[in-house]
Coordinates of C-alpha atoms in Angstrom, one line a residue:
Chain A
M1 CA 1.7 1.1 13.4
E2 CA 0.7 3.3 16.3
E3 CA -2.8 4.4 14.4
L4 CA -3.7 0.3 14.3
G5 CA -3.1 0.3 18.4
V6 CA -5.9 -2.5 19.2
L7 CA -4.6 -4.6 16.4
G8 CA -0.9 -4.5 18.7
L9 CA -1.2 -7.4 20.1
L10 CA -3.0 -9.5 17.1
D11 CA 0.0 -8.4 15.1
L12 CA 2.5 -9.8 17.8
V13 CA 0.7 -12.7 17.2
G14 CA 0.8 -12.9 13.8
I15 CA 4.6 -12.2 14.2
F16 CA 5.0 -15.1 16.5
V17 CA 3.2 -17.6 14.3
F18 CA 5.4 -16.6 10.9
A19 CA 8.2 -16.8 13.0
V20 CA 7.3 -20.7 14.1
S21 CA 7.1 -21.6 10.4
G22 CA 10.5 -20.1 9.8
A23 CA 12.0 -21.3 12.9
L24 CA 10.6 -24.9 12.3
A25 CA 11.9 -24.9 8.0
A26 CA 15.4 -24.5 10.1
V27 CA 15.1 -28.0 11.5
R28 CA 14.0 -29.4 8.3
Q29 CA 16.8 -28.2 6.7
R30 CA 19.3 -29.1 9.4
L31 CA 20.1 -25.7 10.0
D32 CA 22.1 -24.1 13.6
V33 CA 20.4 -22.0 15.9
V34 CA 22.1 -18.8 14.2
G35 CA 20.0 -20.5 11.3
M36 CA 16.9 -21.1 12.6
V37 CA 17.0 -17.2 14.8
V38 CA 17.6 -15.8 11.3
L39 CA 15.3 -17.6 9.6
A40 CA 12.6 -16.7 12.5
E41 CA 13.3 -13.2 11.9
I42 CA 12.9 -12.7 8.1
T43 CA 10.1 -15.0 7.7
A44 CA 8.4 -13.1 10.8
L45 CA 9.3 -9.2 9.2
G46 CA 10.6 -9.1 6.0
G47 CA 7.9 -8.6 4.6
G48 CA 7.1 -5.7 6.5
I49 CA 10.6 -4.2 6.0
L50 CA 10.1 -4.8 2.8
R51 CA 7.2 -2.8 2.7
D52 CA 8.2 0.0 4.9
L53 CA 11.6 0.4 3.0
V54 CA 9.6 0.6 -0.4
I55 CA 7.2 3.4 1.2
G56 CA 10.0 5.2 2.2
A57 CA 8.9 4.8 6.4
V58 CA 12.9 4.2 7.5
P59 CA 14.0 3.1 9.6
P60 CA 11.3 -0.2 9.2
A61 CA 8.8 -0.7 11.9
A62 CA 11.1 -3.5 12.5
F63 CA 14.2 -1.8 13.7
T64 CA 12.2 0.9 16.0
S65 CA 9.8 -1.5 17.8
L66 CA 11.7 -4.2 20.8
G67 CA 8.5 -6.6 20.4
Y68 CA 8.9 -7.2 16.9
V69 CA 12.7 -8.5 17.4
L70 CA 12.4 -10.1 20.9
T71 CA 8.9 -11.8 19.7
P72 CA 10.8 -14.2 17.1
L73 CA 13.3 -15.2 19.6
V74 CA 10.8 -16.5 21.8
A75 CA 9.5 -18.3 18.9
S76 CA 13.0 -19.6 18.1
A77 CA 13.6 -20.7 21.3
L78 CA 10.2 -22.9 21.9
V79 CA 10.9 -24.8 18.3
F80 CA 14.6 -25.1 19.3
F81 CA 13.8 -27.0 22.4
W82 CA 10.1 -28.8 21.7
H83 CA 9.8 -28.8 17.9
P84 CA 8.8 -32.5 17.9
Q85 CA 6.1 -31.2 19.7
V86 CA 5.4 -27.8 17.8
T87 CA 5.1 -30.0 14.4
R88 CA 2.6 -31.9 16.2
L89 CA 0.7 -28.4 16.3
L90 CA 0.9 -28.1 13.0
P91 CA -2.7 -27.3 12.2
A92 CA -3.0 -24.9 14.8
V93 CA 0.2 -23.3 13.5
L94 CA -1.4 -22.9 10.0
F95 CA -4.6 -21.5 11.4
F96 CA -2.8 -18.8 13.2
D97 CA -0.5 -18.7 9.8
A98 CA -4.2 -18.1 8.0
A99 CA -4.9 -15.4 10.5
G100 CA -1.7 -13.4 10.3
L101 CA -2.0 -13.6 6.8
G102 CA -5.1 -12.0 6.9
L103 CA -4.5 -9.2 9.4
F104 CA -0.9 -8.7 7.8
C105 CA -2.2 -8.3 4.0
V106 CA -4.6 -5.3 5.6
T107 CA -2.3 -3.5 7.9
G108 CA 0.0 -3.7 4.9
T109 CA -2.5 -2.1 2.8
L110 CA -3.3 0.5 5.0
K111 CA -0.1 1.5 5.7
A112 CA 0.7 2.0 1.9
L113 CA -2.5 4.2 2.1
D114 CA -1.5 6.6 4.8
H115 CA 2.1 7.2 2.8
G116 CA 0.1 8.3 -0.6
L117 CA 0.0 5.2 -2.4
S118 CA -3.1 4.6 -5.1
P119 CA -5.1 1.7 -4.3
L120 CA -3.6 -0.4 -7.1
H121 CA -0.1 0.1 -5.4
A122 CA -1.3 -0.2 -2.0
V123 CA -3.1 -3.4 -2.6
L124 CA 0.1 -4.9 -4.3
L125 CA 2.0 -4.1 -1.4
G126 CA -0.2 -5.3 1.3
V127 CA 0.1 -8.7 -0.5
I128 CA 4.0 -8.3 -0.4
T129 CA 3.7 -7.4 3.4
A130 CA 2.0 -10.6 3.6
V131 CA 4.4 -12.7 1.7
G132 CA 7.2 -11.1 1.5
G133 CA 9.0 -12.5 4.8
G134 CA 8.2 -16.2 3.5
I135 CA 9.7 -15.9 -0.1
L136 CA 12.5 -14.3 1.6
R137 CA 12.6 -17.6 4.2
D138 CA 12.6 -19.8 1.1
M139 CA 14.8 -18.7 -0.8
M140 CA 17.7 -18.1 2.4
S141 CA 16.7 -22.0 2.9
G142 CA 18.2 -22.9 -0.7
Q143 CA 14.6 -23.7 -2.1
I144 CA 12.0 -22.0 -4.7
P145 CA 9.8 -20.0 -2.9
S146 CA 6.7 -22.2 -2.1
V147 CA 4.1 -19.4 -2.8
L148 CA 5.5 -19.8 -6.6
Y149 CA 4.3 -23.3 -7.9
D150 CA 2.8 -24.7 -4.9
R151 CA -0.4 -24.1 -5.8
Q152 CA -2.2 -23.4 -2.7
L153 CA -4.5 -20.2 -2.7
Y154 CA -2.2 -18.6 -0.3
A155 CA -1.1 -15.3 -2.0
L156 CA -4.7 -15.1 -3.6
P157 CA -6.8 -14.7 -0.1
A158 CA -3.9 -12.0 0.7
L159 CA -4.8 -10.7 -2.3
L160 CA -8.4 -10.3 -1.9
G161 CA -8.0 -9.0 1.4
A162 CA -5.9 -5.7 0.4
T163 CA -8.3 -5.2 -2.4
M164 CA -11.4 -5.0 -0.4
M165 CA -9.6 -2.5 2.6
A166 CA -8.3 -0.2 -0.4
F167 CA -11.8 -0.3 -1.9
A168 CA -12.9 0.4 1.1
H169 CA -10.8 3.4 1.9
W170 CA -11.3 4.3 -2.1
L171 CA -15.1 4.8 -1.0
D172 CA -14.5 6.6 2.4
L173 CA -15.2 3.7 4.2
H174 CA -12.9 3.8 7.5
G175 CA -13.0 2.0 11.0
G176 CA -12.9 -1.3 12.6
I177 CA -15.4 -2.9 10.9
V178 CA -13.8 -2.3 7.6
T179 CA -10.2 -3.3 8.3
T180 CA -11.6 -6.4 10.8
G181 CA -13.8 -7.6 8.0
S182 CA -11.3 -7.7 4.9
A183 CA -9.0 -9.2 7.5
V184 CA -11.2 -12.2 8.3
L185 CA -12.4 -12.2 4.6
A186 CA -8.8 -13.4 3.8
F187 CA -8.8 -15.5 6.5
L188 CA -11.7 -17.3 5.8
L189 CA -11.0 -18.1 1.9
R190 CA -7.4 -19.0 3.1
L191 CA -9.1 -21.9 5.6
L192 CA -11.7 -22.5 3.2
A193 CA -8.8 -23.1 0.4
M194 CA -6.6 -25.6 2.9
R195 CA -10.4 -27.5 4.0
Y196 CA -11.4 -28.3 0.1
G197 CA -7.6 -27.9 -1.1
W198 CA -8.5 -25.3 -3.6
R199 CA -5.9 -24.8 -6.2
T200 CA -4.0 -22.2 -8.3
P201 CA -3.9 -23.2 -12.2
R202 CA -0.9 -23.7 -13.7
P203 CA -0.3 -22.2 -17.4
R204 CA -1.9 -24.1 -20.3
G205 CA -1.0 -27.3 -21.1
V206 CA 1.6 -27.3 -18.2
P207 CA 0.3 -31.4 -17.4
D208 CA 0.1 -31.8 -13.6
Chain B
M1 CA 11.0 9.6 -15.2
E2 CA 8.8 12.1 -16.7
E3 CA 11.9 13.8 -18.0
L4 CA 12.2 11.3 -20.3
G5 CA 9.0 11.5 -21.6
V6 CA 9.6 10.6 -25.5
L7 CA 11.0 7.3 -24.1
G8 CA 8.2 6.4 -22.2
L9 CA 6.2 3.8 -25.3
L10 CA 9.7 2.4 -25.3
D11 CA 10.1 2.1 -21.5
L12 CA 6.9 0.4 -21.6
V13 CA 8.2 -2.3 -24.7
G14 CA 11.0 -2.7 -22.4
I15 CA 9.2 -3.6 -19.4
F16 CA 7.2 -5.7 -21.3
V17 CA 9.6 -7.8 -23.1
F18 CA 11.3 -8.3 -19.7
A19 CA 8.2 -9.4 -18.4
V20 CA 7.7 -12.5 -20.8
S21 CA 11.1 -13.6 -20.1
G22 CA 10.1 -13.7 -15.8
A23 CA 6.8 -15.6 -16.8
L24 CA 8.7 -17.8 -19.5
A25 CA 10.9 -18.8 -16.8
A26 CA 7.6 -19.5 -14.6
V27 CA 6.6 -22.1 -17.7
R28 CA 10.2 -23.9 -17.2
Q29 CA 9.9 -24.4 -13.9
R30 CA 6.5 -25.3 -14.0
L31 CA 5.4 -22.8 -11.2
D32 CA 1.7 -22.2 -10.9
V33 CA -0.3 -18.5 -11.8
V34 CA 1.1 -16.6 -8.6
G35 CA 4.6 -17.8 -9.8
M36 CA 4.1 -16.6 -13.0
V37 CA 2.8 -12.8 -12.3
V38 CA 5.5 -12.8 -9.6
L39 CA 8.1 -13.4 -11.9
A40 CA 7.2 -11.5 -14.5
E41 CA 6.7 -8.1 -12.5
I42 CA 10.4 -8.1 -10.7
T43 CA 12.2 -9.2 -13.8
A44 CA 10.4 -6.3 -15.6
L45 CA 10.6 -3.9 -12.3
G46 CA 13.0 -5.3 -9.7
G47 CA 16.6 -3.3 -11.5
G48 CA 14.3 -0.2 -11.0
I49 CA 13.4 -0.9 -7.8
L50 CA 16.8 -1.7 -6.9
R51 CA 18.3 1.5 -8.4
D52 CA 15.4 3.6 -6.6
L53 CA 15.6 2.2 -3.4
V54 CA 19.4 3.3 -3.4
I55 CA 19.0 6.8 -4.5
G56 CA 16.0 7.1 -2.2
A57 CA 13.4 8.1 -4.8
V58 CA 10.9 6.3 -3.0
P59 CA 8.2 5.2 -3.1
P60 CA 10.1 3.5 -6.5
A61 CA 8.6 4.4 -10.0
A62 CA 7.2 0.9 -9.4
F63 CA 5.0 2.0 -7.6
T64 CA 3.3 5.5 -8.3
S65 CA 2.5 4.4 -12.1
L66 CA -0.2 2.3 -13.0
G67 CA 1.7 1.1 -16.7
Y68 CA 4.7 -0.6 -14.9
V69 CA 2.1 -2.7 -13.1
L70 CA 0.0 -3.6 -15.4
T71 CA 2.2 -4.3 -18.3
P72 CA 3.9 -7.2 -16.5
L73 CA 0.2 -8.9 -16.0
V74 CA -0.5 -8.5 -19.7
A75 CA 2.7 -10.2 -20.3
S76 CA 1.9 -12.8 -17.9
A77 CA -1.8 -13.9 -19.5
L78 CA -0.4 -14.1 -22.8
V79 CA 2.4 -16.6 -21.7
F80 CA -0.1 -18.2 -19.7
F81 CA -2.2 -19.4 -22.7
W82 CA 0.0 -18.9 -25.2
H83 CA 3.3 -19.9 -24.3
P84 CA 4.0 -22.7 -27.0
Q85 CA 3.7 -19.6 -29.6
V86 CA 5.7 -17.3 -27.6
T87 CA 8.8 -19.4 -27.1
R88 CA 8.5 -20.5 -31.0
L89 CA 8.8 -16.2 -31.2
L90 CA 11.9 -16.0 -29.0
P91 CA 14.7 -14.8 -31.6
A92 CA 12.0 -11.7 -31.7
V93 CA 12.0 -11.9 -27.8
L94 CA 15.7 -11.7 -27.5
F95 CA 15.5 -8.9 -30.0
F96 CA 13.2 -6.7 -27.8
D97 CA 15.0 -7.9 -24.9
A98 CA 17.9 -6.2 -26.3
A99 CA 16.9 -2.9 -26.9
G100 CA 15.2 -3.3 -22.9
L101 CA 18.8 -3.3 -22.2
G102 CA 20.3 -0.8 -24.2
L103 CA 16.9 1.8 -22.6
F104 CA 17.6 0.4 -19.1
C105 CA 21.4 1.3 -18.4
V106 CA 20.5 4.3 -20.1
T107 CA 17.5 5.9 -18.5
G108 CA 19.2 4.3 -15.0
T109 CA 22.6 6.1 -15.5
L110 CA 20.1 9.1 -16.0
K111 CA 18.0 9.1 -13.1
A112 CA 21.3 8.1 -10.6
L113 CA 23.3 11.4 -12.6
D114 CA 20.0 13.4 -11.8
H115 CA 19.7 12.5 -8.2
G116 CA 24.0 13.5 -7.6
L117 CA 25.6 10.9 -8.3
S118 CA 29.0 10.5 -9.7
P119 CA 29.3 9.1 -12.6
L120 CA 31.1 6.2 -11.8
H121 CA 27.8 5.5 -9.5
A122 CA 25.7 6.1 -11.7
V123 CA 27.1 3.5 -14.4
L124 CA 26.9 1.2 -11.6
L125 CA 23.0 1.8 -11.2
G126 CA 22.5 1.7 -15.0
V127 CA 24.2 -1.7 -15.0
I128 CA 22.2 -2.5 -12.1
T129 CA 18.7 -1.2 -13.4
A130 CA 19.5 -3.5 -16.7
V131 CA 20.6 -6.4 -15.2
G132 CA 18.9 -6.4 -11.6
G133 CA 15.5 -7.8 -12.5
G134 CA 17.0 -10.8 -14.4
I135 CA 19.0 -11.3 -11.6
L136 CA 16.2 -11.2 -9.3
R137 CA 14.0 -13.7 -11.1
D138 CA 16.6 -16.3 -11.2
M139 CA 17.2 -15.9 -7.3
M140 CA 14.0 -16.7 -6.9
S141 CA 13.5 -19.5 -9.7
G142 CA 16.1 -21.5 -7.5
Q143 CA 19.0 -21.0 -10.2
I144 CA 22.7 -19.2 -10.4
P145 CA 21.7 -16.0 -12.3
S146 CA 22.3 -16.5 -15.4
V147 CA 24.3 -13.1 -16.0
L148 CA 27.1 -14.4 -13.6
Y149 CA 28.4 -17.4 -15.3
D150 CA 26.7 -17.9 -19.1
R151 CA 29.7 -16.3 -20.9
Q152 CA 27.2 -13.9 -22.8
L153 CA 27.9 -10.7 -23.3
Y154 CA 24.6 -9.2 -21.3
A155 CA 26.2 -7.0 -18.7
L156 CA 29.2 -5.9 -20.5
P157 CA 27.1 -4.5 -23.1
A158 CA 25.0 -2.5 -20.3
L159 CA 28.1 -1.5 -18.9
L160 CA 29.2 0.1 -22.3
G161 CA 25.5 2.1 -22.9
A162 CA 26.0 3.2 -19.3
T163 CA 29.7 4.5 -19.4
M164 CA 28.7 6.2 -22.8
M165 CA 26.0 8.1 -21.6
A166 CA 27.9 9.5 -18.2
F167 CA 30.9 10.4 -19.9
A168 CA 29.0 12.2 -22.1
H169 CA 26.9 13.8 -19.6
W170 CA 30.0 14.5 -17.5
L171 CA 31.6 16.7 -21.1
D172 CA 28.0 18.5 -20.8
L173 CA 26.8 17.2 -23.4
H174 CA 22.9 16.3 -23.4
G175 CA 20.0 15.9 -25.3
G176 CA 18.0 13.0 -27.4
I177 CA 21.0 11.9 -29.6
V178 CA 23.2 11.1 -26.6
T179 CA 20.5 9.4 -24.7
T180 CA 19.8 7.6 -28.1
G181 CA 23.6 7.2 -29.1
S182 CA 24.5 5.2 -25.8
A183 CA 21.4 2.8 -25.7
V184 CA 21.9 1.7 -29.4
L185 CA 25.8 1.3 -28.5
A186 CA 24.8 -1.2 -25.9
F187 CA 21.6 -2.8 -28.0
L188 CA 23.7 -3.3 -30.8
L189 CA 26.6 -4.7 -28.8
R190 CA 24.3 -7.4 -27.8
L191 CA 23.1 -8.2 -31.1
L192 CA 26.6 -8.4 -32.3
A193 CA 27.3 -10.8 -29.4
M194 CA 24.8 -12.9 -29.9
R195 CA 25.0 -13.0 -33.4
Y196 CA 28.6 -14.0 -33.0
G197 CA 28.7 -15.9 -30.1
W198 CA 31.0 -13.6 -28.2
R199 CA 31.9 -14.8 -24.6
T200 CA 33.4 -13.6 -21.5
P201 CA 36.3 -15.0 -20.1
R202 CA 36.5 -17.3 -17.4
P203 CA 39.4 -17.0 -14.7
R204 CA 42.4 -18.7 -15.6
G205 CA 43.0 -22.0 -15.8
V206 CA 39.2 -22.5 -15.2
P207 CA 38.7 -25.2 -17.8
D208 CA 35.6 -24.8 -20.1
Chain C
M1 CA 31.9 7.0 7.6
E2 CA 33.8 10.4 7.6
E3 CA 33.6 10.2 11.6
L4 CA 35.4 7.2 11.8
G5 CA 38.7 8.9 9.7
V6 CA 41.4 7.2 11.2
L7 CA 39.5 3.5 10.8
G8 CA 39.7 4.6 6.9
L9 CA 42.0 2.5 5.8
L10 CA 41.5 -0.6 7.9
D11 CA 38.2 -0.4 6.4
L12 CA 39.3 -0.6 2.7
V13 CA 41.4 -3.7 3.8
G14 CA 38.3 -5.5 5.2
I15 CA 36.5 -5.0 2.1
F16 CA 39.3 -6.1 0.2
V17 CA 39.5 -9.3 2.1
F18 CA 35.4 -9.5 1.8
A19 CA 35.8 -9.0 -1.4
V20 CA 38.8 -11.7 -2.2
S21 CA 36.3 -14.4 -0.7
G22 CA 33.1 -13.1 -3.0
A23 CA 35.9 -13.6 -6.0
L24 CA 36.9 -16.8 -5.0
A25 CA 33.3 -18.2 -4.2
A26 CA 32.7 -17.5 -8.4
V27 CA 36.1 -19.6 -9.0
R28 CA 34.4 -22.5 -7.2
Q29 CA 31.2 -21.8 -8.8
R30 CA 33.3 -21.2 -12.5
L31 CA 31.5 -18.1 -13.3
D32 CA 32.9 -16.0 -15.8
V33 CA 34.2 -12.7 -15.6
V34 CA 31.1 -11.0 -14.1
G35 CA 30.2 -13.3 -12.0
M36 CA 33.3 -13.0 -10.1
V37 CA 32.7 -9.0 -10.3
V38 CA 29.3 -8.7 -9.0
L39 CA 30.0 -11.4 -6.3
A40 CA 33.3 -9.5 -4.8
E41 CA 30.9 -6.4 -4.9
I42 CA 28.0 -7.7 -3.4
T43 CA 30.2 -9.9 -0.9
A44 CA 32.3 -6.6 0.5
L45 CA 29.5 -4.1 -0.1
G46 CA 26.5 -5.8 0.7
G47 CA 26.1 -5.9 4.5
G48 CA 26.7 -2.1 4.2
I49 CA 24.0 -1.4 1.5
L50 CA 22.0 -3.2 3.6
R51 CA 22.5 -1.3 6.6
D52 CA 22.5 2.2 5.1
L53 CA 18.8 1.6 3.1
V54 CA 17.1 0.9 6.7
I55 CA 18.5 3.4 8.3
G56 CA 17.9 5.9 5.2
A57 CA 21.4 6.9 4.9
V58 CA 20.8 6.9 1.1
P59 CA 23.0 6.5 -1.1
P60 CA 24.4 4.0 0.8
A61 CA 28.4 4.6 1.3
A62 CA 29.2 2.3 -1.2
F63 CA 27.5 4.4 -4.0
T64 CA 29.3 7.6 -2.8
S65 CA 32.8 6.6 -2.0
L66 CA 35.3 5.9 -5.0
G67 CA 37.2 3.5 -3.0
Y68 CA 34.4 1.0 -2.1
V69 CA 33.8 0.2 -5.4
L70 CA 37.2 0.2 -7.1
T71 CA 38.6 -1.8 -4.2
P72 CA 36.6 -5.2 -4.9
L73 CA 37.5 -4.6 -8.6
V74 CA 41.0 -5.1 -7.7
A75 CA 40.4 -8.2 -5.8
S76 CA 38.7 -9.6 -8.4
A77 CA 41.7 -8.6 -10.6
L78 CA 43.8 -10.3 -8.2
V79 CA 42.0 -13.6 -7.9
F80 CA 40.9 -14.1 -12.1
F81 CA 44.8 -14.0 -12.8
W82 CA 46.1 -15.7 -9.7
H83 CA 43.6 -17.8 -7.8
P84 CA 45.5 -21.1 -6.8
Q85 CA 47.9 -18.8 -5.3
V86 CA 45.2 -17.0 -3.4
T87 CA 43.8 -20.1 -2.3
R88 CA 47.1 -21.5 -0.5
L89 CA 47.3 -17.7 1.1
L90 CA 43.6 -19.4 2.8
P91 CA 44.8 -19.0 6.1
A92 CA 46.1 -15.3 5.8
V93 CA 42.3 -14.5 4.2
L94 CA 40.8 -16.1 7.1
F95 CA 42.5 -14.3 9.5
F96 CA 41.8 -10.9 8.0
D97 CA 38.1 -11.9 7.6
A98 CA 38.2 -12.1 10.9
A99 CA 39.9 -8.6 11.0
G100 CA 36.8 -7.3 8.4
L101 CA 33.9 -8.9 10.9
G102 CA 35.6 -7.2 13.9
L103 CA 35.4 -4.2 12.1
F104 CA 32.5 -3.6 10.3
C105 CA 30.1 -5.2 13.5
V106 CA 31.7 -2.1 15.5
T107 CA 31.4 0.5 12.5
G108 CA 27.7 -0.9 11.7
T109 CA 27.0 -0.6 15.2
L110 CA 28.0 2.9 15.3
K111 CA 26.3 4.2 12.1
A112 CA 23.0 3.0 13.2
L113 CA 23.4 4.6 16.7
D114 CA 24.6 8.0 15.2
H115 CA 21.3 7.2 13.5
G116 CA 19.2 7.4 16.5
L117 CA 18.2 3.4 16.4
S118 CA 18.0 2.0 19.9
P119 CA 20.9 -0.1 21.4
L120 CA 19.2 -3.4 20.0
H121 CA 18.5 -2.5 16.6
A122 CA 21.9 -0.9 16.3
V123 CA 23.5 -4.0 17.6
L124 CA 20.9 -6.2 15.4
L125 CA 22.3 -3.5 12.0
G126 CA 25.9 -4.2 13.5
V127 CA 25.8 -7.8 12.8
I128 CA 23.9 -7.2 9.2
T129 CA 26.9 -5.1 8.2
A130 CA 29.4 -7.8 9.3
V131 CA 27.5 -11.0 7.9
G132 CA 24.9 -9.4 5.5
G133 CA 27.4 -9.6 2.0
G134 CA 28.2 -13.2 2.6
I135 CA 24.9 -14.3 2.8
L136 CA 24.0 -12.3 0.0
R137 CA 27.3 -14.1 -1.8
D138 CA 26.1 -17.5 -0.5
M139 CA 22.4 -16.8 -1.9
M140 CA 23.5 -15.6 -5.5
S141 CA 26.0 -18.6 -6.2
G142 CA 22.9 -20.7 -5.7
Q143 CA 23.6 -22.3 -1.9
I144 CA 22.5 -21.8 1.6
P145 CA 24.3 -19.0 3.1
S146 CA 26.8 -20.7 5.3
V147 CA 26.2 -19.0 8.1
L148 CA 23.0 -20.0 8.6
Y149 CA 24.2 -24.1 9.1
D150 CA 28.2 -24.6 9.3
R151 CA 28.0 -24.0 13.1
Q152 CA 30.8 -22.0 13.0
L153 CA 31.2 -19.4 15.2
Y154 CA 30.8 -16.0 12.6
A155 CA 27.8 -14.5 13.5
L156 CA 28.0 -14.8 17.4
P157 CA 31.7 -13.0 17.6
A158 CA 29.8 -10.4 15.4
L159 CA 27.3 -10.2 17.8
L160 CA 29.5 -10.0 20.9
G161 CA 31.3 -7.4 19.1
A162 CA 28.4 -4.8 18.6
T163 CA 27.1 -5.5 22.3
M164 CA 29.6 -4.7 23.7
M165 CA 29.8 -1.1 21.2
A166 CA 26.4 -0.8 21.8
F167 CA 26.7 -0.9 25.6
A168 CA 29.8 0.8 26.0
H169 CA 27.9 3.8 23.8
W170 CA 24.6 3.5 26.5
L171 CA 27.3 3.8 29.7
D172 CA 28.4 7.5 27.7
L173 CA 31.8 5.7 27.0
H174 CA 33.5 7.1 23.5
G175 CA 36.6 7.1 21.7
G176 CA 39.0 5.0 19.8
I177 CA 39.6 2.4 22.5
V178 CA 35.8 1.3 23.2
T179 CA 35.3 0.9 19.4
T180 CA 39.3 -0.8 19.1
G181 CA 38.2 -3.0 21.8
S182 CA 35.0 -4.2 20.8
A183 CA 36.0 -4.7 17.3
V184 CA 39.3 -7.0 19.0
L185 CA 36.9 -9.0 20.8
A186 CA 35.2 -10.4 18.0
F187 CA 38.3 -10.7 15.6
L188 CA 39.6 -12.7 19.1
L189 CA 36.6 -14.8 19.5
R190 CA 36.6 -15.2 15.8
L191 CA 40.3 -16.5 15.8
L192 CA 40.1 -18.7 18.7
A193 CA 36.6 -20.5 17.5
M194 CA 38.9 -21.2 14.6
R195 CA 41.7 -22.4 16.2
Y196 CA 39.6 -24.2 18.8
G197 CA 37.0 -25.8 16.4
W198 CA 34.1 -24.6 18.7
R199 CA 30.8 -24.6 17.3
T200 CA 27.3 -23.3 17.6
P201 CA 23.9 -25.7 18.8
R202 CA 21.7 -27.8 16.1
P203 CA 18.2 -27.5 17.3
R204 CA 17.9 -30.6 20.4
G205 CA 17.4 -33.6 18.9
V206 CA 18.4 -32.9 15.4
P207 CA 21.4 -35.1 14.2
D208 CA 24.7 -34.3 13.6

């Protein structure tokens, strides 16, 4: 994602925080060090790998960048030795996770547009970039992906940010303000949803 | 699949019915609206996406066609508001699901042959096209894929239809009659298997 | 993997043994014949398919080679009819599985290097080639992948063999001795770990 140079650092921050959430899932499931590293890597990189396979950008960025592979290792080492402390910092982890969500839905959408996909399909890939790693993390740790049932607003903020990004692109609006604005929109909606406990609906007639 | 023009409508019918089965699985698992849409999309499009990734037809058809993405949304909306009624129509759903199975095993085989795969590998991809979405649906809803254990004839009709299609292609027989005949063969075998309760065997010595 | 001609037979032996482990998992989970064939194929071929998708070698080798698809069918037939006897031969199965592990981590690394990946990423793909099929097998049979929690040295020997292979390649050392040496290193470490019950650590403070 060279075209996103200035976002490079934020990108690694997002990968780091996603990796922390994968490594913490490994602690909860009582996995060993191998399971922790695998879950950290797949949570951080899985969404982007799925996106790159779909748009034909192979090898995916995760397999050409050193930082993408090493950052989850650092996150794993941290959680391996200090997971009780990391767990106590969970509010901060959730804050940065929301930032990662906002960033990835926007960069995923942009990369898909750059590869010639329609705005609708670029939005779809933006959301996959943002939530795909978490889905793979949950599937590999023997659980239904939390994004499918926990009724938190997680996929929807990503959908909104990706849609704003694709819509601006369709209007021929480009540049850092549009990109940042779309990411911040998803980020803020996610924070507000956590703060006020907003929930997605279940199918009509299914009791809570 | 532009080369299959006349089959286009039937194609969307198959996608619609597969999406309904995904959305109904979401109701059974008490997922929220996000889970319902994800399962509907993955059930309907997953098999074709796997096939296209394998043959290198990227972006997969699901990421270039508007109808492929929107049809599962319509199915989700229907099931979201009227799932009790849809459940009561299950025999009709199973009937159209059998039609989708027949269609997808044949179109999947054809597309693989068009991309230069051997008849054997084209058959394999035809079956993956037909059953892959259902396998992903079950894996994402925390269950062993039903096609692996429920002893219904589901993969086998797809295998038979795909084999007839590939064999005809190998004999240099082409055209709508061959395609339709192969799809109808799989469709009828699936209907007969449901009607008469035909079952696949378990390994020798494993009790029922 | 034509460039690995002399390793061709060993390659099929590895695929056969991986397929046996998939078919035995199907017996344990009481799947039917369809489930057995699917698990045998995915266990044997899944790691290589993931690798080939990532490096863009499509169709993956599994979809161009006749032997790759037929060998798991033979393994399935064997386990279908004689699984009690095969289970009694489990020590031999584990021995050959270790050989397959050694072979696949090395051939996977080599193929990734041939496709221009960095040594680090080639090592990653070597490990994915060796353990990816088993992970997919466990995910499809409704279990957490054993490599993530069972604390056996399984991924680590693959990591060591892949690293030796990539390091030799980086030193411009090539040829059969280097390849065989790397595979044997992983193989022996796996055998020693089984013999002496070596175990990977859990995160600090997680009780056994």
